[in-house]
XYZ file of C-alpha atoms in Angstrom:
712
model
C -36.590 19.113 -14.035
C -34.098 17.192 -11.887
C -33.329 18.933 -8.605
C -29.602 19.287 -7.925
C -28.203 17.650 -4.808
C -26.832 20.387 -2.507
C -23.114 20.638 -1.749
C -21.897 22.165 1.512
C -18.467 23.624 2.233
C -17.010 23.324 5.744
C -13.904 25.210 6.870
C -12.153 24.096 10.071
C -9.791 26.663 11.590
C -7.401 26.504 14.519
C -8.333 28.958 17.253
C -4.803 28.698 18.655
C -1.380 29.321 17.093
C -1.278 27.868 13.564
C 1.816 25.663 13.619
C 0.993 24.297 10.175
C 1.327 27.772 8.717
C 4.871 28.114 10.039
C 5.730 24.745 8.506
C 4.539 25.856 5.056
C 6.401 29.167 5.324
C 9.610 27.236 5.983
C 9.025 25.015 2.932
C 8.292 28.050 0.771
C 11.525 29.718 1.858
C 13.439 26.515 1.028
C 12.059 26.859 -2.509
C 13.362 30.420 -2.664
C 9.982 32.122 -2.074
C 11.101 34.409 0.737
C 8.420 37.021 0.041
C 5.835 34.828 1.813
C 5.572 36.436 5.244
C 2.519 34.760 6.769
C 0.387 31.681 6.139
C -2.840 30.520 7.785
C -4.294 27.094 7.015
C -7.699 25.474 7.321
C -9.055 22.019 6.653
C -11.761 21.865 3.984
C -14.634 19.396 3.779
C -17.267 19.212 1.056
C -20.407 17.135 1.619
C -22.841 16.316 -1.170
C -26.155 14.926 -0.011
C -29.795 15.624 0.706
C -29.067 17.504 3.932
C -30.179 20.760 5.481
C -27.746 23.462 6.565
C -28.649 22.738 10.196
C -27.932 19.016 9.751
C -24.498 19.710 8.252
C -23.756 22.148 11.077
C -24.644 19.481 13.659
C -22.599 16.846 11.827
C -19.571 19.167 11.682
C -19.750 20.002 15.366
C -19.938 16.319 16.297
C -17.382 14.840 13.885
C -14.934 17.379 12.487
C -13.601 19.621 15.243
C -12.033 19.690 18.665
C -14.126 22.495 20.216
C -11.314 23.420 22.607
C -8.864 24.448 19.875
C -10.883 24.637 16.634
C -13.782 26.540 15.085
C -15.695 25.940 11.869
C -17.984 27.543 9.308
C -20.571 25.910 7.044
C -22.027 27.323 3.839
C -23.626 26.009 0.648
C -21.042 26.089 -2.162
C -23.489 28.032 -4.339
C -23.199 30.993 -1.963
C -19.390 31.123 -1.804
C -18.048 34.444 -3.047
C -14.450 34.773 -4.288
C -13.480 37.436 -1.750
C -9.982 37.227 -0.324
C -9.475 37.682 3.436
C -5.704 37.875 2.750
C -3.338 38.950 -0.017
C -3.756 35.595 -1.762
C -5.533 32.284 -1.326
C -4.736 28.768 -2.553
C -7.095 25.814 -2.176
C -6.180 22.167 -2.782
C -8.237 18.970 -3.121
C -7.528 15.442 -4.287
C -8.125 14.507 -7.902
C -11.264 12.462 -8.669
C -10.747 8.774 -7.901
C -7.811 9.220 -5.501
C -8.475 7.502 -2.183
C -9.560 10.024 0.451
C -9.483 8.222 3.836
C -10.702 11.247 5.803
C -13.689 11.660 3.475
C -14.494 7.939 3.680
C -14.393 8.043 7.476
C -16.595 11.148 7.503
C -19.260 9.459 5.382
C -19.073 6.298 7.479
C -19.459 8.237 10.731
C -22.287 10.328 9.284
C -24.155 7.143 8.358
C -23.817 5.919 11.929
C -25.578 9.113 13.001
C -28.171 8.805 10.217
C -28.344 5.299 8.663
C -30.656 6.539 5.887
C -28.116 9.114 4.697
C -26.723 8.885 1.167
C -23.785 11.243 0.788
C -20.367 11.796 -0.735
C -17.486 13.761 0.751
C -14.280 15.399 -0.452
C -11.514 16.889 1.695
C -8.991 19.621 0.983
C -6.827 22.392 2.376
C -7.077 26.175 2.368
C -4.011 28.438 2.518
C -4.335 32.185 3.214
C -1.112 33.925 2.219
C 0.406 37.294 3.023
C 3.322 38.844 1.177
C 4.298 40.437 -2.125
C 3.999 37.253 -4.177
C 4.361 37.230 -7.957
C 2.135 35.096 -10.189
C 5.097 32.796 -10.835
C 5.673 32.355 -7.104
C 1.973 31.664 -6.527
C 2.041 28.997 -9.241
C 5.122 27.411 -7.668
C 3.486 27.445 -4.232
C 0.257 25.942 -5.553
C 1.762 23.168 -7.666
C 5.168 22.396 -6.119
C 4.843 23.220 -2.416
C 1.195 22.970 -1.324
C 0.131 20.175 -3.698
C 1.374 17.353 -5.893
C -0.340 17.487 -9.325
C -0.087 13.704 -9.580
C -2.844 13.286 -6.981
C -4.104 16.814 -6.290
C -5.379 19.923 -8.016
C -5.141 23.528 -6.845
C -6.894 26.846 -7.422
C -5.281 30.258 -6.902
C -7.262 33.223 -5.556
C -10.654 31.555 -6.002
C -12.650 28.858 -4.182
C -12.053 25.371 -5.513
C -14.926 23.325 -6.909
C -14.982 19.819 -5.398
C -14.883 16.867 -7.789
C -17.326 14.099 -6.960
C -17.114 10.825 -8.876
C -19.709 10.387 -11.623
C -20.813 7.295 -13.519
C -19.270 6.164 -16.818
C -21.450 5.342 -19.806
C -19.080 2.493 -20.644
C -19.804 0.768 -17.333
C -20.126 -3.004 -17.738
C -18.817 -3.128 -21.285
C -15.701 -5.099 -22.241
C -13.840 -3.871 -25.303
C -12.643 -6.351 -27.929
C -9.004 -5.731 -28.884
C -8.306 -6.574 -32.541
C -5.048 -8.411 -32.015
C -5.030 -11.553 -34.133
C -4.278 -9.805 -37.446
C -2.040 -7.051 -36.041
C 1.498 -6.546 -37.369
C 4.583 -5.953 -35.218
C 4.265 -2.154 -35.155
C 0.601 -2.349 -34.174
C 1.419 -4.779 -31.365
C 4.074 -2.461 -29.943
C 1.821 0.575 -30.293
C -0.910 -1.265 -28.391
C 1.515 -2.158 -25.590
C 2.627 1.466 -25.283
C -0.850 2.996 -25.569
C -2.335 0.780 -22.838
C 0.746 0.929 -20.564
C 1.158 -2.862 -20.837
C 4.992 -2.819 -20.599
C 5.186 -5.918 -22.840
C 7.852 -6.428 -25.517
C 7.273 -7.742 -29.034
C 7.966 -11.390 -28.168
C 5.420 -11.255 -25.357
C 2.811 -9.527 -27.526
C 3.316 -12.170 -30.227
C 2.884 -14.957 -27.660
C -0.466 -13.430 -26.655
C -1.423 -13.035 -30.310
C -0.607 -16.698 -31.022
C -2.664 -17.862 -28.038
C -5.792 -16.043 -29.164
C -5.272 -17.196 -32.731
C -5.479 -20.728 -31.328
C -8.591 -19.678 -29.422
C -9.957 -18.391 -32.773
C -11.007 -15.031 -31.380
C -9.669 -11.618 -30.419
C -9.094 -10.904 -26.711
C -11.065 -8.510 -24.557
C -9.450 -5.587 -22.779
C -9.904 -7.543 -19.529
C -7.786 -10.428 -20.839
C -5.077 -8.177 -22.287
C -4.781 -6.163 -19.075
C -4.744 -9.329 -16.948
C -1.928 -10.853 -19.011
C 0.104 -7.638 -18.843
C -0.256 -7.544 -15.066
C 0.639 -11.222 -14.588
C 3.592 -10.961 -16.963
C 4.866 -7.639 -15.590
C 8.366 -7.358 -14.181
C 6.825 -6.420 -10.839
C 4.743 -9.611 -10.596
C 6.585 -12.030 -12.896
C 10.219 -11.098 -12.129
C 11.197 -11.596 -15.774
C 14.759 -10.345 -15.360
C 15.418 -12.609 -12.371
C 14.060 -15.589 -14.346
C 15.838 -14.822 -17.638
C 18.623 -16.998 -19.060
C 21.812 -14.939 -18.911
C 24.948 -15.387 -20.998
C 27.665 -13.824 -18.870
C 31.189 -12.907 -20.002
C 33.691 -11.795 -17.412
C 35.569 -12.884 -14.284
C 33.795 -15.319 -12.009
C 31.998 -13.783 -8.999
C 34.350 -13.369 -6.075
C 37.512 -13.222 -8.167
C 39.619 -10.155 -8.869
C 38.299 -7.770 -11.556
C 41.374 -8.470 -13.710
C 40.923 -12.261 -13.576
C 40.670 -14.059 -16.943
C 37.127 -13.718 -18.331
C 34.995 -16.822 -18.854
C 31.621 -17.423 -20.490
C 28.943 -18.646 -18.115
C 25.316 -19.670 -18.730
C 23.055 -18.684 -15.845
C 19.586 -20.224 -15.999
C 17.905 -17.502 -13.981
C 19.565 -15.361 -11.323
C 16.832 -16.166 -8.821
C 16.861 -19.936 -9.399
C 20.653 -20.153 -9.462
C 21.789 -17.847 -6.693
C 18.818 -17.493 -4.340
C 16.487 -20.480 -4.552
C 19.241 -23.073 -5.054
C 21.353 -21.767 -2.168
C 18.371 -21.876 0.177
C 17.159 -25.302 -0.947
C 20.641 -26.816 -0.653
C 20.804 -25.730 2.984
C 17.111 -26.106 3.883
C 17.597 -25.663 7.600
C 15.039 -27.362 9.859
C 13.787 -23.997 11.118
C 12.613 -22.995 7.633
C 8.826 -23.467 7.601
C 7.897 -21.991 4.205
C 9.924 -20.266 1.515
C 9.361 -19.075 -2.097
C 5.741 -20.222 -2.189
C 3.697 -17.530 -0.490
C 3.293 -13.862 0.333
C 6.082 -14.001 2.917
C 8.727 -16.401 4.172
C 8.079 -18.260 7.431
C 10.663 -19.548 9.926
C 10.393 -21.119 13.376
C 10.393 -18.849 16.438
C 10.023 -21.519 19.113
C 8.119 -24.763 19.611
C 4.708 -23.095 19.313
C 5.190 -19.963 17.225
C 6.550 -19.037 13.809
C 7.790 -15.753 12.355
C 6.870 -14.393 8.924
C 8.950 -11.720 7.214
C 8.455 -9.741 4.015
C 10.331 -6.833 2.460
C 9.519 -5.006 -0.748
C 10.586 -1.851 -2.545
C 8.117 0.880 -3.461
C 10.480 3.171 -5.329
C 8.624 4.315 -8.457
C 5.377 5.271 -6.665
C 7.335 7.103 -3.968
C 9.232 9.083 -6.600
C 6.082 10.667 -8.017
C 3.926 10.776 -4.842
C 6.142 10.255 -1.781
C 3.484 10.039 0.936
C 1.225 7.661 -0.985
C 4.121 5.556 -2.269
C 5.612 4.967 1.173
C 2.178 4.674 2.784
C 1.097 1.869 0.483
C 4.583 0.364 0.560
C 4.191 -0.249 4.287
C 0.565 -1.252 3.756
C 1.601 -3.753 1.099
C 4.074 -5.650 3.266
C 1.624 -5.592 6.172
C -0.957 -7.206 3.869
C 1.628 -9.786 2.806
C 2.124 -10.725 6.448
C -1.642 -10.981 6.902
C -1.635 -13.066 3.712
C 0.259 -15.817 5.546
C -2.143 -15.650 8.500
C 0.298 -13.784 10.777
C -0.258 -10.796 13.054
C 2.179 -7.932 12.300
C 4.494 -7.223 15.241
C 7.158 -4.906 13.763
C 7.939 -2.740 10.743
C 11.256 -1.771 9.231
C 12.125 0.776 6.562
C 15.361 1.495 4.689
C 15.148 4.838 2.890
C 17.630 6.369 0.430
C 17.211 9.842 -1.060
C 19.126 12.369 -3.113
C 21.127 15.133 -1.390
C 18.798 17.269 0.762
C 20.737 20.434 -0.141
C 20.575 19.836 -3.897
C 20.020 23.128 -5.779
C 16.604 23.357 -7.458
C 18.361 23.798 -10.801
C 19.963 20.345 -10.449
C 16.677 18.493 -9.874
C 15.928 16.403 -13.005
C 12.967 17.606 -15.034
C 9.758 15.883 -13.951
C 11.194 14.927 -10.542
C 10.430 16.188 -7.067
C 13.165 17.700 -4.927
C 14.854 15.062 -2.700
C 13.875 17.098 0.361
C 10.205 16.917 -0.689
C 10.487 13.184 -1.392
C 12.141 12.494 1.974
C 9.538 14.458 3.941
C 6.651 12.706 2.197
C 8.139 9.224 2.526
C 8.859 9.608 6.248
C 5.322 10.915 6.781
C 3.902 7.952 4.829
C 5.809 5.396 6.902
C 4.810 7.140 10.126
C 1.151 7.443 9.128
C 0.602 3.784 8.291
C 2.582 2.065 11.030
C 1.427 4.338 13.849
C -2.249 4.169 12.913
C -2.158 0.372 12.649
C -0.434 0.007 15.996
C 2.669 -1.692 14.575
C 6.035 -0.604 16.038
C 8.615 0.661 13.542
C 11.734 -0.601 15.292
C 14.489 -0.713 12.688
C 15.649 0.951 9.504
C 18.118 3.299 7.871
C 18.160 6.691 6.150
C 20.885 7.489 3.612
C 21.520 10.190 1.036
C 23.318 9.762 -2.294
C 23.177 11.604 -5.598
C 22.102 8.466 -7.490
C 18.809 8.399 -5.544
C 17.797 11.898 -6.678
C 15.160 10.957 -9.263
C 14.257 7.512 -7.948
C 14.555 6.940 -4.177
C 14.904 3.605 -2.447
C 11.875 2.929 -0.244
C 12.503 -0.545 1.150
C 9.667 -1.527 3.471
C 9.495 -4.596 5.670
C 7.136 -6.228 8.149
C 7.628 -8.978 10.719
C 4.684 -11.123 11.791
C 3.898 -13.805 14.351
C 1.651 -16.833 13.860
C 0.978 -20.118 15.665
C 2.813 -23.067 14.147
C 0.846 -24.790 11.341
C -1.894 -22.149 11.373
C -1.561 -20.964 7.747
C -3.759 -23.085 5.440
C -3.349 -23.447 1.675
C -5.725 -26.176 0.533
C -8.389 -24.793 -1.782
C -11.138 -27.229 -2.740
C -13.500 -27.063 -5.737
C -16.660 -25.330 -4.586
C -14.895 -23.050 -2.103
C -16.290 -19.538 -2.241
C -14.146 -16.564 -3.276
C -14.657 -14.038 -0.474
C -13.470 -10.443 -0.790
C -13.095 -8.467 2.441
C -11.941 -4.927 3.178
C -12.246 -1.593 1.438
C -14.132 -0.700 -1.706
C -12.732 -0.906 -5.225
C -11.928 2.244 -7.199
C -9.559 3.360 -9.921
C -6.666 3.388 -7.442
C -3.334 2.189 -8.763
C -4.480 1.084 -12.215
C -1.431 -0.158 -14.136
C 0.577 -0.074 -10.918
C 2.258 -3.420 -11.684
C 3.149 -2.439 -15.246
C 4.127 1.094 -14.179
C 6.594 -0.347 -11.670
C 8.044 -2.443 -14.509
C 8.786 0.517 -16.806
C 11.810 2.779 -16.946
C 11.188 6.196 -15.428
C 11.661 9.414 -17.392
C 10.602 13.053 -17.096
C 7.043 12.250 -18.261
C 6.423 9.459 -15.742
C 4.476 11.598 -13.275
C 2.164 12.753 -16.071
C 1.567 9.428 -17.825
C 1.458 7.098 -14.804
C -0.246 9.207 -12.160
C -3.171 6.779 -11.969
C -0.768 4.110 -10.705
C -0.383 5.961 -7.405
C -2.504 4.908 -4.443
C -3.256 6.298 -1.005
C -3.542 3.853 1.874
C -6.231 3.562 4.540
C -4.529 2.082 7.637
C -7.658 2.130 9.788
C -9.384 -0.161 7.282
C -6.394 -2.496 7.303
C -6.382 -2.585 11.097
C -10.003 -3.759 11.012
C -9.176 -6.346 8.336
C -6.287 -7.584 10.488
C -8.578 -8.308 13.422
C -10.938 -10.252 11.150
C -8.138 -12.383 9.710
C -6.561 -13.261 13.046
C -9.898 -14.373 14.476
C -10.883 -16.256 11.305
C -7.486 -17.981 11.355
C -7.907 -19.111 14.955
C -11.386 -20.454 14.168
C -10.077 -22.084 10.934
C -12.731 -20.516 8.734
C -10.727 -20.242 5.499
C -8.750 -22.705 3.398
C -6.456 -20.144 1.718
C -5.813 -16.411 1.781
C -3.910 -13.788 -0.187
C -3.859 -10.017 -0.553
C -4.914 -7.719 -3.368
C -1.527 -6.213 -4.116
C -0.180 -5.187 -7.510
C -2.847 -6.240 -9.996
C -5.662 -6.314 -7.459
C -8.168 -9.124 -7.881
C -6.405 -10.218 -11.059
C -3.276 -11.018 -9.096
C -5.022 -12.418 -6.005
C -7.618 -14.665 -7.634
C -5.298 -15.469 -10.535
C -2.653 -16.827 -8.168
C -5.081 -18.622 -5.856
C -6.845 -20.391 -8.729
C -3.615 -21.675 -10.294
C -3.903 -25.424 -10.777
C -7.632 -25.204 -10.108
C -9.833 -22.669 -11.902
C -12.314 -20.009 -10.887
C -15.516 -18.269 -11.891
C -15.874 -14.624 -10.807
C -18.833 -12.223 -10.994
C -17.397 -8.716 -11.169
C -20.711 -6.970 -10.544
C -20.558 -8.373 -6.982
C -17.382 -6.412 -6.166
C -18.183 -3.430 -3.876
C -17.220 -0.144 -5.557
C -16.200 3.179 -4.045
C -18.168 4.943 -6.773
C -20.123 3.912 -9.881
C -18.842 3.748 -13.422
C -15.914 1.318 -13.337
C -15.422 -0.879 -16.377
C -14.821 -4.623 -15.891
C -11.063 -4.431 -16.470
C -10.802 -1.589 -13.954
C -12.693 -3.591 -11.323
C -10.473 -6.612 -11.986
C -7.122 -4.791 -11.903
C -7.754 -1.974 -9.424
C -5.060 -1.888 -6.757
C -7.340 -0.297 -4.177
C -5.664 -1.017 -0.855
C -6.772 -2.878 2.263
C -8.490 -5.793 0.512
C -7.933 -9.518 1.028
C -9.271 -12.579 -0.805
C -10.121 -15.769 1.084
C -11.174 -19.232 -0.033
C -14.013 -20.239 2.277
C -16.147 -23.350 2.475
C -19.859 -22.531 2.035
C -20.434 -23.997 5.501
C -18.075 -21.433 7.091
C -19.228 -18.362 5.151
C -22.038 -17.309 7.566
C -19.668 -17.377 10.555
C -17.009 -15.351 8.708
C -19.657 -12.876 7.591
C -20.673 -12.361 11.226
C -17.062 -11.712 12.288
C -16.638 -9.157 9.501
C -19.832 -7.366 10.484
C -18.592 -7.152 14.074
C -15.447 -5.337 12.899
C -17.346 -3.129 10.418
C -15.494 -4.802 7.514
C -17.357 -5.285 4.254
C -17.346 -8.899 3.021
C -18.904 -10.300 -0.154
C -18.846 -13.522 -2.145
C -17.664 -12.754 -5.689
C -17.451 -16.278 -7.118
C -16.197 -19.777 -6.523
C -13.250 -22.010 -7.310
C -13.872 -24.774 -9.854
C -11.728 -27.556 -11.345
C -11.740 -26.257 -14.939
C -8.180 -25.033 -15.382
C -9.597 -21.741 -16.651
C -10.278 -18.337 -15.184
C -13.714 -17.105 -16.259
C -14.951 -13.611 -15.486
C -18.497 -12.350 -15.860
C -20.092 -8.946 -15.579
C -23.770 -9.612 -14.976
C -24.542 -12.225 -17.649
C -21.730 -11.302 -20.037
C -18.489 -13.293 -20.134
C -15.718 -10.680 -20.251
C -12.729 -13.041 -19.902
C -12.096 -16.762 -20.350
C -8.446 -17.735 -20.283
C -6.327 -20.810 -19.615
C -4.527 -20.587 -16.289
C -1.600 -22.551 -17.725
C -1.096 -19.875 -20.386
C -1.715 -17.048 -17.929
C 1.058 -18.215 -15.606
C 3.433 -20.182 -17.845
C 2.897 -18.829 -21.354
C 5.337 -15.937 -21.120
C 8.430 -16.297 -23.356
C 11.640 -16.632 -21.380
C 14.013 -13.760 -21.880
C 17.628 -14.237 -22.986
C 20.025 -11.577 -21.740
C 23.717 -10.922 -22.245
C 25.876 -9.571 -19.448
C 29.429 -8.270 -19.487
C 31.409 -7.280 -16.417
C 32.848 -3.791 -16.685
C 34.981 -2.936 -13.656
C 34.114 0.483 -12.235
C 36.647 3.233 -12.664
C 37.980 4.209 -9.269
C 37.449 7.865 -8.466
C 40.570 9.902 -8.002
C 41.393 10.558 -4.360
C 42.589 14.074 -3.659
C 45.734 14.486 -1.607
C 45.420 15.791 1.920
C 46.894 19.236 2.563
C 50.192 19.366 4.430
C 48.489 20.846 7.489
C 44.843 19.704 7.433
C 42.311 21.497 9.628
C 41.123 18.450 11.526
C 38.608 20.389 13.618
C 36.679 21.758 10.647
C 36.961 18.396 8.885
C 35.470 16.619 11.897
C 32.613 19.122 12.135
C 31.924 18.777 8.411
C 31.797 15.000 8.748
C 29.452 15.143 11.738
C 27.169 17.491 9.791
C 26.995 15.167 6.789
C 23.411 13.852 6.452
C 24.647 10.244 6.384
C 26.409 10.680 9.743
C 24.272 13.213 11.584
C 21.576 12.028 13.973
C 18.365 10.536 12.586
C 16.542 10.987 15.901
C 14.146 13.543 14.397
C 12.880 10.804 12.066
C 13.065 7.889 14.506
C 10.990 9.701 17.139
C 8.105 10.107 14.688
C 7.702 6.329 14.569
C 6.015 4.558 17.465
C 8.443 1.791 18.464
C 6.848 0.989 21.841
C 3.317 0.003 20.794
C 2.420 -3.675 21.468
C 4.859 -3.628 24.417
C 7.374 -6.084 23.001
C 10.338 -3.847 22.117
C 13.204 -4.704 24.491
C 16.160 -3.089 22.699
C 14.975 0.207 21.213
C 16.130 1.957 18.016
C 18.038 4.467 20.202
C 20.090 3.237 23.169
C 22.668 4.477 25.661
C 22.440 6.436 28.897
C 20.497 9.264 27.254
C 19.036 7.180 24.404
C 21.015 9.130 21.810
C 22.962 6.306 20.172
C 21.599 4.139 17.338
C 21.219 0.474 18.275
C 22.864 -2.245 16.202
C 19.554 -4.091 16.167
C 16.118 -3.983 17.701
C 15.117 -6.887 19.931
C 11.509 -7.885 20.528
C 9.764 -10.386 22.774
C 6.286 -10.754 21.243
C 3.655 -10.395 23.937
C 1.557 -13.232 22.501
C 4.341 -15.683 23.389
C 4.528 -14.763 27.085
C 2.121 -16.217 29.609
C 1.615 -18.758 32.379
C 0.331 -21.373 29.932
C 3.710 -21.587 28.154
C 5.099 -24.207 30.540
C 7.764 -25.377 28.078
C 9.800 -22.178 28.602
C 13.119 -22.122 30.386
C 14.414 -19.235 32.499
C 14.402 -16.613 29.730
C 11.707 -15.920 27.110
C 12.581 -16.134 23.428
C 13.237 -12.921 21.514
C 13.904 -11.915 17.938
C 16.540 -9.422 16.748
C 15.903 -7.291 13.670
C 18.724 -5.448 11.918
C 19.744 -4.119 8.496
C 22.910 -3.396 6.552
C 23.433 -1.101 3.578
C 26.411 0.661 1.991
C 25.458 2.035 -1.444
C 28.658 4.062 -1.888
C 30.621 0.771 -1.919
C 28.740 -0.223 -5.086
C 30.762 2.275 -7.105
C 33.863 0.199 -6.402
C 32.624 -3.404 -6.198
C 28.928 -4.451 -6.035
C 29.844 -8.023 -5.064
C 31.920 -6.871 -2.099
C 29.195 -4.362 -1.238
C 26.652 -7.188 -0.863
C 29.029 -9.106 1.394
C 29.637 -6.018 3.515
C 25.924 -5.234 3.837
C 25.122 -8.747 5.047
C 28.138 -8.827 7.345
C-alpha cells in the first residue's frame, strides 16, 4: 500500500483592521449585492510534502507572516471540518497549471531552509461573509467578484480542496496528425479543434508540404506552424496584398475614388518610410525584439511597445502583468537594461449598467482594476519606473480593452550581438516550463466572442516579476562579459518562437527532455509551445558556457543547455531518443501563402450634434465635464506606480506647485550615463523625453486625421 503524502492547510489572518474586507464589500455593493454587511479575509497556503505538523508550523512562522500584524493556523487538510465561523464562507484557489508566484517562492524559500525537501504548494484566499445573502448572490460573489473562472475556482460554504499537478500518461508521446489525405472540411475542422487559427489556404499549404515529405505531420509540427504563421507572430494582415478602392489617403472623403494596389501595409507605409529616411541615429530597426536608436556617443536606447488586449479582456491582472513582462523581456532581448515603462489603457465606461455588459465579458470596472494592478505589480517589483501613459474610457472598449504596454531600455553602443555560429549551444535560462499560455499566439489572432473566456482560458498567463528581475541581472552581466552570441525571449510561442527565429538561416537540434518543467506530465508540443514567462534563450559558445552557468547560479537563475545550432537548414526536435519534429526552416518562415485583401473606404456618418439650449447652465455643464472619467484626475492610478525608482526621473508624471497637473512628457537622465569617467560631456547631461498621444473619439470622424493628431 502506497502511503499518501500529507497536505497541510495554513490560514494567515490580519490581527489588525482588515482593509481588504472593506475593499471586497465595496466591490460587492457595486455589483448590486448590498446585503453583504461584513467581510473578513485570510490568505490560504497548502503544502504537500513529507513534513511534520511542527515543521510546517516553523516554516509558516518564518516565511508567511509578519508577527506584528498577522497570526496563522496550521492543520492537516484531512482534519478540516466544514463548520462556518460566519454566515457564509467562500474559498478561492488557482486552477491547476496556472502560474502561482507566491507558491513558487514559498517552495524555493522552504528548500533554502531544508535543501532535502521535496514539496508542492498552492495558494488561495478565504472570505468569511456576514449578511442575508441568497444562493444567487453567493454564486455571483464567488464567480464574478472574488474570483475569475478563467484562472481560478471557488467553493461556497465548504473548504476548498487544493489541486496539485499530476503526471500525464501521454508524457513524451508525439501524436501523428493524419493530414495528407484530408479534405477541405477536415482541414478546417482540425484548425478549429486545435485552436490553430489557420484558414483553408494555409492548411492546404501545410498539407502540400508534408505530401512532399511523404509523411503525415506530428502534433508538434502542426502546432509550431500555427504559432509561426499566427497573426500575432506573422502579422499576416500587415503583410497582405491589398486592393484598395477609394479616395487617396489625405484627400477629402468625397474625392474621386481610385484603385490602388498596396503590397503590404507594413512594407509600404512603415518600413519604406523609415528606410527612405534612415537617419544616422537609427542603430537597429525591424530586425530584432526592439528598435534601437542613439542616445549619445556611448549609449543607445531601445524601445518596444505591444498590445495585450485579448488576454487582458478575459483575465485583466494576468493580461496586463504579462503585457508589461513581455515588453521588458523584449528590451532584455536586445541586451538592454530597462529604465522606464509606459502604459496606455482604454476601457469601457466605468458606470456601465451590468445589463449592458456583453455576455461572456467582464465589467469594464473589473477590467480596469485588474489591468492597473497588473501594471503596478510587474513594474514596481522589477524596480522599473512607470513614468508615462494614459487612461481613457470609451464604449467601444467595453468587451476588448486596449492595453498598450511599452518599455524603454539603455545599452552601451555596439553591445548587442547577433552572430550565431554552428556549434553554439542553445541555453535556456529563467523560470520553469508549464502549460501557461498554450495557444496564446493563435488565441490573440482569433476574433473574440462570448465563448472566448471558456475556450481560450489556457492562453492566459500570470507573470513572475521577481524571476525576471533575476534574469535581468544575469543578462546585463553576461552582456558586459560578452558571453553570448545572440539572445531572444520566449514570448508568444515559447521555445518554438525563440529557437525558431534564432535558427533561421542556420538550423538547430533541440532535446525537449532537457527543458526544466514546473510539474511532470507535459507532452512534447506543450513543452515546445508553452508561453511560461520569464525565460530567455541564448546562443553560447561551449567555451563560455561554464562562466555563464556560474553567473546564473549566483543569481539563483536556472540555466540548462537544451541543444545546439547546426548548419542543416532544418529544425529537429527530440524527446529522449524519439524525433518529434523535423521541418525545413525555409518552409516554417516563408511557406505561408500571402493573403489578398480588398478594402473600400466608407466615410463615417457624422453624429448629429444637439443644439444648445437658449440659456445653458454653464456651471452644471462645467462640473459634468470635470467629472467625466476622461477629464477627471488620474492621480489615484498614477500614484500606484513607482516613477522614482532608479533615480533618473527628472520631469515626473505629475507636475506643478502641488504636483497635481499631468506632465506633457516624462524626462529621464539614466543614472548609468552620469559619472566622472564621462569626460566627453558638456555642461548638461543628456536626457530622454517620453510622451504619448491618443484620441480614439476622433476615429469616428476620420481615422487618418486621428493618427496625425495623436502623433502631433
